[in-house]
XYZ file of N, CA and C in Angstrom:
675
model
N 0.756 -1.114 -0.175
C -0.177 0.043 0.077
C 0.906 1.433 -0.191
N 0.474 1.954 -0.799
C 0.694 3.880 -0.651
C 0.137 4.327 -0.269
N 0.783 5.829 0.521
C 0.181 6.998 0.921
C 0.756 8.054 0.806
N 0.867 9.158 0.759
C 1.074 10.325 0.541
C 0.760 11.493 1.083
N 1.190 12.090 2.552
C 1.498 12.448 3.458
C 1.691 13.917 2.979
N 1.006 15.074 2.816
C 0.881 16.141 2.268
C 0.051 16.874 3.719
N 0.988 18.419 3.885
C 1.048 19.112 4.607
C 0.252 18.954 6.275
N 0.274 17.412 6.503
C -0.180 16.933 6.872
C -1.294 15.718 6.735
N -1.714 15.891 5.769
C -3.530 15.833 4.695
C -2.565 13.939 4.192
N -3.356 12.858 4.942
C -3.448 11.477 3.726
C -4.206 11.183 2.509
N -3.581 10.950 1.295
C -3.654 11.046 0.492
C -3.400 9.474 -0.320
N -4.380 8.316 -0.441
C -4.552 7.206 -0.548
C -3.672 7.102 -2.080
N -2.878 5.939 -1.649
C -2.090 5.911 -3.670
C -2.513 4.460 -4.129
N -2.978 3.395 -3.219
C -3.282 2.021 -3.767
C -4.388 1.847 -3.104
N -4.998 0.580 -3.719
C -6.145 -0.044 -2.716
C -5.486 -1.749 -3.162
N -6.292 -2.400 -2.086
C -5.058 -3.704 -1.971
C -5.692 -4.435 -3.114
N -5.802 -5.842 -3.390
C -6.803 -6.470 -4.282
C -6.843 -7.217 -3.620
N -7.783 -7.993 -2.797
C -8.184 -9.390 -2.137
C -9.396 -9.634 -2.458
N -9.692 -11.246 -1.793
C -10.379 -11.651 -2.224
C -11.915 -11.238 -2.213
N -12.021 -10.392 -0.860
C -13.054 -9.965 -0.438
C -13.356 -8.591 -1.254
N -12.396 -7.757 -1.860
C -11.987 -6.044 -2.986
C -12.456 -6.736 -4.197
N -12.662 -8.371 -4.087
C -12.367 -8.578 -6.006
C -13.359 -9.290 -6.190
N -13.989 -9.356 -4.881
C -14.974 -11.116 -4.977
C -15.755 -10.833 -6.012
N -16.462 -9.858 -6.712
C -17.817 -9.586 -8.006
C -16.350 -10.341 -9.509
N -15.831 -9.968 -9.412
C -14.436 -10.005 -10.491
C -14.404 -11.521 -10.350
N -13.792 -12.050 -9.301
C -13.715 -13.867 -9.498
C -14.996 -13.988 -9.275
N -16.312 -13.900 -8.928
C -16.939 -14.650 -9.403
C -17.844 -14.713 -10.487
N -17.470 -13.518 -10.968
C -17.901 -13.155 -12.221
C -17.367 -14.112 -13.255
N -15.921 -14.521 -13.184
C -15.604 -15.652 -14.052
C -15.550 -16.502 -13.465
N -15.290 -16.666 -12.707
C -16.234 -18.600 -12.421
C -17.261 -18.651 -13.303
N -18.336 -17.914 -12.717
C -19.984 -17.886 -13.525
C -19.660 -18.231 -15.136
N -19.046 -17.752 -15.894
C -18.677 -17.220 -16.618
C -18.477 -18.626 -17.491
N -16.275 -19.211 -16.869
C -16.016 -20.213 -16.601
C -16.583 -21.335 -16.074
N -17.494 -21.531 -15.457
C -17.509 -22.714 -14.601
C -16.476 -24.248 -14.263
N -15.744 -24.206 -15.318
C -15.055 -25.758 -15.715
C -13.899 -25.299 -15.111
N -13.869 -23.932 -14.745
C -12.033 -23.577 -13.797
C -12.315 -24.393 -12.210
N -14.001 -24.135 -11.858
C -14.085 -24.518 -10.515
C -13.516 -26.209 -10.033
N -13.568 -26.790 -11.140
C -13.277 -28.343 -11.082
C -14.464 -28.949 -10.339
N -15.315 -28.578 -10.655
C -16.985 -28.784 -10.135
C -16.625 -29.504 -8.731
N -15.737 -28.953 -7.863
C -15.449 -29.085 -6.108
C -16.064 -27.731 -5.933
N -16.041 -26.549 -6.379
C -16.003 -25.578 -5.305
C -17.386 -25.008 -6.470
N -17.894 -23.900 -5.902
C -19.116 -23.330 -5.968
C -19.000 -21.509 -6.109
N -19.243 -20.859 -7.028
C -18.777 -19.789 -7.281
C -19.670 -18.497 -6.221
N -20.684 -19.101 -5.721
C -21.507 -17.910 -4.891
C -21.392 -18.450 -3.519
N -21.204 -17.335 -2.780
C -21.124 -16.678 -1.530
C -21.845 -16.746 -0.480
N -21.533 -17.547 0.960
C -23.122 -18.046 1.741
C -21.893 -17.575 2.864
N -22.403 -16.813 4.378
C -22.356 -16.015 5.080
C -21.330 -17.365 6.029
N -21.431 -18.553 5.714
C -20.969 -19.687 6.017
C -20.840 -20.885 5.116
N -20.500 -21.481 5.670
C -20.219 -22.537 5.474
C -21.489 -23.821 5.148
N -22.142 -23.901 3.776
C -23.517 -25.001 4.169
C -23.388 -25.784 4.335
N -24.385 -26.726 5.116
C -24.378 -27.878 5.715
C -25.251 -29.116 4.772
N -25.168 -29.964 4.820
C -26.087 -31.292 4.222
C -27.413 -30.662 4.719
N -27.405 -30.843 5.974
C -29.034 -30.227 6.880
C -29.350 -29.591 6.419
N -28.558 -28.401 5.260
C -29.093 -27.348 5.244
C -29.871 -27.238 3.514
N -29.497 -28.138 3.207
C -30.903 -28.707 1.819
C -32.158 -28.308 1.864
N -32.650 -27.162 0.845
C -34.070 -27.013 1.124
C -34.430 -25.936 1.752
N -33.455 -25.747 2.808
C -33.835 -24.363 3.207
C -33.365 -22.875 3.235
N -33.690 -21.822 3.051
C -33.231 -20.956 2.782
C -31.779 -20.477 3.711
N -31.130 -19.810 3.027
C -30.125 -18.965 3.234
C -29.454 -17.630 2.611
N -28.626 -16.828 3.447
C -28.354 -15.508 2.765
C -27.445 -16.103 1.577
N -27.441 -15.410 0.400
C -26.502 -15.510 -0.683
C -26.194 -14.163 -1.410
N -24.434 -14.187 -2.290
C -24.833 -12.810 -2.664
C -23.727 -13.899 -4.035
N -23.780 -13.054 -5.391
C -23.749 -13.745 -7.350
C -22.903 -12.118 -7.158
N -22.486 -12.563 -8.346
C -21.500 -11.424 -8.933
C -22.200 -10.474 -8.903
N -23.439 -10.203 -9.335
C -24.378 -9.248 -9.724
C -24.620 -8.476 -9.099
N -24.231 -8.700 -7.044
C -24.885 -8.476 -6.007
C -24.244 -7.669 -5.588
N -24.247 -6.019 -4.747
C -23.224 -5.712 -3.726
C -23.878 -6.270 -2.099
N -25.536 -6.407 -2.038
C -25.732 -6.824 -0.639
C -26.223 -8.786 -0.978
N -26.945 -9.052 0.024
C -27.353 -10.196 0.178
C -28.944 -10.953 -0.088
N -29.279 -11.770 -0.197
C -30.409 -11.945 -0.953
C -30.739 -13.472 -0.405
N -31.574 -13.815 -0.065
C -32.020 -15.734 0.027
C -32.402 -16.285 -1.140
N -31.600 -17.907 -1.077
C -31.991 -18.731 -1.761
C -32.243 -19.819 -0.659
N -32.974 -20.178 -1.964
C -33.172 -22.186 -1.592
C -32.047 -22.619 -1.806
N -31.281 -23.569 -0.576
C -30.394 -24.522 -0.832
C -30.699 -25.275 -2.004
N -29.145 -25.702 -2.293
C -29.219 -26.676 -3.269
C -28.323 -27.707 -3.475
N -28.093 -28.913 -3.470
C -27.414 -29.655 -3.537
C -25.689 -28.630 -4.257
N -25.822 -28.110 -4.952
C -24.857 -27.604 -6.008
C -23.822 -26.711 -4.470
N -24.900 -26.367 -3.943
C -24.341 -24.876 -2.712
C -23.559 -25.832 -2.238
N -23.281 -27.038 -1.698
C -22.640 -27.874 -0.399
C -21.153 -27.801 -0.800
N -20.579 -27.442 -2.558
C -19.549 -27.269 -2.518
C -19.098 -25.880 -1.887
N -17.234 -26.339 -1.960
C -16.788 -25.268 -1.627
C -16.349 -24.107 -1.629
N -16.902 -22.570 -1.499
C -17.263 -21.671 -1.681
C -15.907 -21.477 -2.521
N -15.981 -20.516 -3.545
C -14.134 -20.420 -4.470
C -14.241 -18.995 -3.559
N -14.552 -18.156 -2.769
C -14.373 -17.233 -1.790
C -14.390 -17.577 -0.199
N -13.680 -17.760 0.901
C -13.579 -18.372 1.851
C -13.367 -17.708 2.823
N -13.631 -17.207 4.004
C -13.653 -16.422 4.606
C -13.385 -14.700 5.022
N -12.802 -14.535 5.488
C -13.273 -13.034 6.020
C -11.924 -12.703 6.651
N -11.795 -11.132 5.625
C -10.349 -10.204 6.390
C -9.006 -10.655 6.073
N -7.882 -10.871 6.709
C -6.506 -11.423 6.579
C -6.990 -12.683 6.449
N -8.141 -13.666 6.439
C -8.355 -15.410 6.361
C -9.050 -15.730 5.347
N -9.422 -14.345 4.605
C -10.113 -15.227 3.038
C -8.931 -15.686 2.350
N -9.616 -16.323 1.207
C -8.922 -17.364 0.601
C -9.292 -17.652 -0.533
N -8.749 -17.427 -1.902
C -9.628 -18.096 -2.970
C -9.099 -19.548 -3.123
N -10.526 -20.402 -3.305
C -10.304 -21.949 -2.922
C -9.112 -22.384 -2.667
N -10.016 -21.993 -1.059
C -8.657 -22.158 0.027
C -7.489 -22.186 0.124
N -6.991 -21.424 -0.722
C -6.076 -21.887 -0.765
C -4.670 -19.900 -1.140
N -5.182 -19.448 -1.825
C -4.055 -18.276 -1.755
C -4.979 -17.087 -1.449
N -4.384 -16.144 -0.459
C -5.149 -15.063 0.038
C -5.014 -13.382 -0.389
N -4.555 -13.673 -1.979
C -4.049 -12.280 -2.412
C -4.885 -12.111 -4.074
N -5.199 -11.549 -4.853
C -5.679 -11.625 -6.153
C -5.473 -11.861 -7.286
N -3.835 -10.487 -7.205
C -3.181 -10.330 -7.960
C -1.973 -10.333 -7.593
N -0.379 -10.887 -8.750
C 0.668 -11.396 -8.806
C 0.908 -12.302 -10.070
N 2.157 -11.928 -9.989
C 3.056 -12.412 -10.993
C 3.356 -13.616 -11.294
N 3.531 -14.797 -11.844
C 3.973 -16.058 -12.055
C 3.266 -16.762 -11.720
N 3.493 -18.029 -10.657
C 2.877 -18.728 -9.860
C 1.446 -19.783 -10.503
N 1.565 -19.797 -11.877
C 1.246 -20.128 -13.304
C 1.230 -21.755 -12.913
N 1.819 -22.427 -12.521
C 1.385 -24.091 -11.703
C 0.605 -24.144 -10.561
N 0.668 -23.152 -9.587
C -0.289 -22.770 -8.881
C -1.888 -23.863 -8.816
N -1.891 -25.015 -7.638
C -2.763 -25.738 -8.374
C -3.821 -25.410 -6.255
N -5.330 -25.907 -6.317
C -5.699 -26.402 -5.001
C -4.752 -27.430 -4.976
N -4.605 -27.380 -3.374
C -4.340 -28.669 -2.687
C -4.530 -30.089 -3.094
N -3.523 -30.907 -3.368
C -4.232 -32.696 -4.052
C -5.538 -32.102 -4.782
N -5.266 -31.410 -5.787
C -6.316 -31.449 -7.006
C -5.443 -31.111 -8.080
N -5.998 -30.979 -9.652
C -5.898 -30.702 -10.945
C -6.623 -29.224 -11.043
N -6.649 -28.683 -9.850
C -7.521 -27.104 -10.504
C -6.838 -25.658 -9.848
N -6.210 -24.842 -11.223
C -5.406 -23.977 -11.195
C -5.872 -23.045 -10.750
N -5.405 -22.486 -9.965
C -5.415 -21.184 -8.901
C -5.012 -19.849 -10.230
N -3.890 -19.943 -11.096
C -3.885 -19.006 -11.993
C -4.400 -17.965 -12.620
N -5.815 -18.431 -12.707
C -7.230 -17.893 -14.202
C -7.722 -17.161 -13.266
N -7.223 -17.133 -11.604
C -8.227 -15.675 -10.462
C -7.452 -14.728 -10.315
N -5.908 -14.664 -10.620
C -5.263 -13.698 -10.279
C -4.986 -13.133 -10.957
N -4.930 -11.688 -11.352
C -4.600 -10.954 -12.191
C -3.441 -10.194 -12.722
N -2.946 -9.831 -13.492
C -1.538 -9.618 -13.229
C -1.140 -7.803 -13.727
N -2.444 -7.691 -14.093
C -2.347 -6.013 -14.438
C -2.597 -5.012 -12.995
N -1.352 -4.382 -13.124
C -1.355 -3.434 -12.336
C -1.673 -2.079 -12.537
N -2.509 -1.550 -11.303
C -2.790 -0.791 -10.564
C -2.142 0.529 -11.023
N -2.533 1.783 -11.948
C -1.712 2.961 -11.641
C -2.438 4.399 -11.106
N -1.582 4.821 -10.629
C -2.473 5.932 -10.359
C -0.827 7.346 -10.501
N -1.645 8.293 -10.305
C -0.365 9.154 -11.149
C -0.530 10.932 -10.149
N 0.348 11.048 -9.750
C 0.555 12.155 -8.605
C 2.034 13.023 -9.350
N 1.400 14.449 -9.899
C 1.723 15.262 -10.509
C 2.912 16.281 -9.404
N 4.082 15.717 -9.299
C 4.892 16.732 -8.423
C 5.160 18.076 -8.425
N 4.582 18.094 -9.788
C 4.954 19.997 -10.319
C 4.038 20.635 -9.469
N 2.286 19.412 -9.620
C 1.537 20.637 -8.926
C 0.785 21.014 -8.046
N 2.318 20.670 -7.018
C 2.193 20.604 -5.657
C 3.944 21.155 -4.980
N 3.505 22.420 -4.355
C 4.525 23.030 -3.012
C 5.336 21.746 -2.610
N 6.118 21.215 -2.093
C 5.977 20.241 -1.409
C 7.002 20.922 -0.020
N 7.081 20.197 1.440
C 7.778 20.830 2.381
C 8.777 19.505 2.791
N 9.592 19.695 3.553
C 10.767 18.638 4.317
C 9.457 17.743 4.837
N 8.699 17.296 5.461
C 8.237 16.321 5.855
C 6.966 16.092 4.659
N 6.404 16.322 3.607
C 5.655 15.499 2.865
C 6.373 14.355 2.080
N 6.147 12.911 2.084
C 6.687 11.836 1.645
C 5.134 11.276 1.150
N 5.913 9.826 0.359
C 5.493 9.307 -0.154
C 6.096 7.650 0.746
N 4.959 7.100 1.148
C 4.769 5.796 2.509
C 4.614 4.647 1.733
N 5.774 3.846 1.274
C 5.830 2.720 0.673
C 5.345 2.365 1.208
N 4.674 0.686 1.967
C 5.482 -0.912 2.667
C 4.002 -2.121 2.628
N 4.702 -3.005 2.532
C 4.099 -4.282 2.705
C 3.026 -4.491 3.447
N 2.190 -5.397 3.728
C 1.346 -5.108 5.022
C 1.495 -5.612 5.796
N 2.409 -5.442 6.533
C 3.443 -6.169 7.528
C 2.932 -4.893 8.062
N 3.303 -3.702 7.685
C 2.567 -2.383 8.357
C 1.034 -2.613 8.472
N 0.638 -2.088 7.638
C -0.666 -1.800 7.189
C -2.152 -2.494 7.927
N -1.444 -3.844 8.514
C -2.167 -4.938 9.090
C -2.428 -4.696 10.089
N -1.391 -3.774 10.938
C -1.502 -2.985 12.347
C -2.004 -2.259 12.147
N -1.455 -1.265 11.766
C -1.500 0.545 11.967
C -2.937 0.647 10.419
N -3.470 2.133 10.877
C -4.303 2.572 9.991
C -3.424 3.393 9.584
N -3.823 3.477 8.349
C -3.521 5.482 7.574
C -3.293 5.759 8.442
N -4.366 6.384 9.161
C -3.837 8.084 10.218
C -2.696 7.689 11.274
N -2.687 6.884 11.561
C -1.781 6.135 12.615
C -0.098 6.295 11.982
N 0.021 5.859 10.661
C 1.097 5.690 10.306
C 1.620 7.455 9.549
N 0.346 8.142 9.368
C 0.894 9.388 9.498
C 1.378 10.084 10.544
N 0.756 9.770 11.512
C 0.302 10.812 12.774
C 2.204 10.841 12.858
N 2.483 9.503 13.314
C 3.783 8.805 14.023
C 4.419 9.735 12.857
N 4.321 9.852 11.275
C 5.413 10.393 11.080
C 5.703 11.799 10.609
N 4.570 12.627 11.027
C 4.674 13.201 10.958
C 4.990 14.036 12.337
N 4.852 13.278 13.404
C 5.369 13.688 14.667
C 6.864 13.314 14.655
N 7.243 12.564 13.435
C 8.903 12.099 14.324
C 9.630 12.692 12.952
N 9.097 13.516 11.973
C 10.310 13.995 11.206
C 10.524 15.399 12.047
N 10.149 15.836 12.008
C 9.973 17.222 13.194
C 11.504 17.574 14.556
N 11.342 16.274 14.715
C 12.131 16.074 15.573
C 13.715 15.933 15.274
N 14.343 15.605 13.523
C 14.978 15.220 13.308
C 16.309 16.121 13.185
N 17.008 15.859 12.806
C 18.200 17.265 12.368
C 17.362 17.913 10.632
N 17.320 18.608 10.015
C 16.556 18.700 9.088
C 17.934 18.815 7.848
N 19.299 19.132 8.577
C 19.978 18.108 7.576
C 20.507 16.638 7.145
N 20.032 15.606 8.403
C 20.060 15.106 8.466
C 19.483 13.971 6.974
N 20.595 13.416 6.088
C 20.466 12.812 4.982
C 19.038 10.980 5.181
N 19.273 10.776 6.782
C 19.454 9.522 6.956
C 17.751 10.332 8.318
N 16.936 10.837 7.989
C 16.063 11.089 8.336
C 14.902 10.227 8.227
N 14.850 10.424 7.045
C 13.171 9.594 5.908
C 13.546 7.740 6.728
N 15.378 7.457 6.308
C 15.477 6.367 6.686
C 15.446 5.938 8.015
N 15.854 6.620 9.150
C 15.064 6.662 10.515
C 13.484 6.609 10.682
N 12.930 7.529 9.609
C 11.341 7.060 9.882
C 10.818 5.989 9.812
N 11.148 5.558 8.549
C 10.754 4.097 8.122
C 11.253 3.277 9.517
N 12.185 3.111 9.796
C 12.400 2.184 10.800
C 11.834 2.082 12.176
N 11.201 3.656 12.136
C 10.119 3.851 13.782
C 8.857 2.660 13.369
N 8.300 3.776 11.700
C 7.428 2.198 11.323
C 7.567 0.848 11.590
N 8.551 0.911 11.451
C 8.667 -0.819 11.479
C 8.792 -1.436 12.665
N 9.076 -0.847 13.925
C 9.185 -0.773 15.206
C 8.127 -0.838 15.590
N 6.856 0.225 15.660
C 5.975 0.118 15.279
C 5.144 -1.165 14.943
N 4.870 -1.261 13.948
C 4.290 -2.522 13.830
C 4.663 -3.573 14.151
N 5.931 -3.570 14.458
C 6.343 -4.917 15.648
C 6.660 -5.194 17.077
N 6.248 -4.098 17.233
C 5.414 -3.487 18.819
C 7.045 -4.087 19.756
N 6.673 -5.241 21.088
C 7.541 -4.972 21.818
C 7.136 -6.310 22.530
N 8.392 -7.489 22.632
C 7.635 -8.375 23.496
C 7.449 -8.596 24.955
N 5.949 -9.045 25.042
C 5.852 -9.175 26.594
C 5.346 -10.706 26.524
N 5.170 -10.663 28.065
C 4.374 -12.064 28.438
C 3.661 -12.643 27.117
N 2.322 -11.701 26.673
C 1.611 -12.274 25.788
C 2.044 -12.091 24.441
N 3.163 -12.014 23.905
C 3.591 -12.222 23.121
C 4.102 -10.742 22.462
N 4.286 -10.100 20.901
C 4.748 -8.731 20.129
C 3.481 -8.015 20.970
N 3.937 -6.535 21.373
C 2.172 -5.945 21.562
C 2.680 -4.505 21.014
N 1.828 -3.924 20.134
C 2.185 -2.546 20.126
C 1.235 -1.826 20.769
N 1.122 -0.341 20.421
C -0.023 0.741 21.422
C -1.358 -0.107 21.516
N -2.080 0.585 22.873
C -3.352 -0.071 23.428
C -2.641 -1.480 23.340
N -2.320 -1.896 23.197
C -1.800 -3.393 23.493
C -2.336 -4.180 22.988
N -2.433 -3.715 21.707
C -2.579 -4.229 19.903
C -1.722 -5.208 19.973
N -1.731 -6.730 19.103
C -1.048 -7.923 18.710
C 0.120 -7.217 17.965
N 1.343 -7.361 17.869
C 2.186 -6.373 17.089
C 1.959 -7.564 15.931
N 2.486 -7.022 14.360
C 2.831 -7.838 12.914
C 3.848 -8.922 12.879
N 2.759 -10.332 12.781
C 3.501 -10.993 12.342
C 3.891 -11.870 11.210
N 3.404 -10.678 10.195
C 4.274 -10.516 9.146
C 5.277 -9.706 8.900
N 6.060 -10.105 7.583
C 7.331 -8.894 7.051
C 6.559 -7.654 6.913
N 7.936 -6.947 7.607
C 7.461 -5.898 7.145
C 8.630 -5.007 6.447
N 8.270 -4.611 5.393
C 9.006 -3.576 4.387
C 8.451 -2.161 4.891
N 9.213 -0.878 3.960
C 9.130 0.188 4.727
C 9.887 0.938 3.782
N 8.804 2.123 2.959
C 10.057 3.130 2.439
C 9.573 4.135 3.077
N 10.273 5.260 3.047
C 9.516 7.097 3.434
C 10.534 7.604 2.770
N 9.765 8.249 1.439
C 9.996 8.720 0.199
C 10.144 10.363 0.020
N 10.966 11.145 0.351
C 10.898 12.989 0.652
C 10.344 13.301 -0.732
N 9.565 14.068 -0.859
C 8.346 14.827 -2.235
C 9.475 15.600 -2.585
N 9.909 16.743 -1.434
C 10.527 17.973 -1.546
C 11.733 17.910 -3.208
N 12.273 16.692 -3.490
C 12.604 17.001 -4.678
C 12.140 17.545 -5.846
N 10.827 16.875 -5.486
C 10.009 17.214 -6.936
C 9.884 18.362 -7.076
N 10.450 19.191 -6.112
C 10.129 20.576 -6.316
C 11.371 21.604 -7.664
N 12.071 20.580 -7.776
C 12.864 21.317 -8.275
C 13.329 21.084 -9.780
N 12.335 20.003 -9.820
C 12.323 19.428 -11.472
C 12.276 20.913 -12.331
N 11.944 20.429 -13.777
C 11.156 21.744 -14.372
C 10.880 20.739 -15.639
């Protein structure tokens, strides 16, 4: 994820491609090409896994053309494993992968099957343009680019507040001030080791994922012509 901090304001520069945000695209693909599901999955989404005893009963569901939920009568096909299962960080495509955008992995299959997952992964990049020449940037205006190890535990506003409080306390002539700010964010996301594991502010769990952070100054863009 990338965000820009300009004059203390947070400007989101990317959005995650996840099974939840890409739900309708994935369901539509499976609807149009049902053979990709290998007769083991259903493209429909249910609030929970459907059980055999619920066949003939009514349950909430979502299809690719729906943003909300509706009721349907459960059929035998609905007992198949859902294409998208789980919520948040636990959401998985075909119970295997938690992302829906990537390069490579052409041979990735559902465990113990011949069902390929690659058709559901998009290789199309998300491109957003930010015109550096359109704004006059100060020394504390930065682009923050980081892996989900940071964003899983810290909100955009928390990251922005940490950086805007950190940079003014650094020597303005120190070329490493932005690297130090990035290191500070890594430490905030990891937390400190306590009796109950790694903890961050408000006694929340620290990140258990890899944490990579770049803090990139935008002030150099002012010198371009």
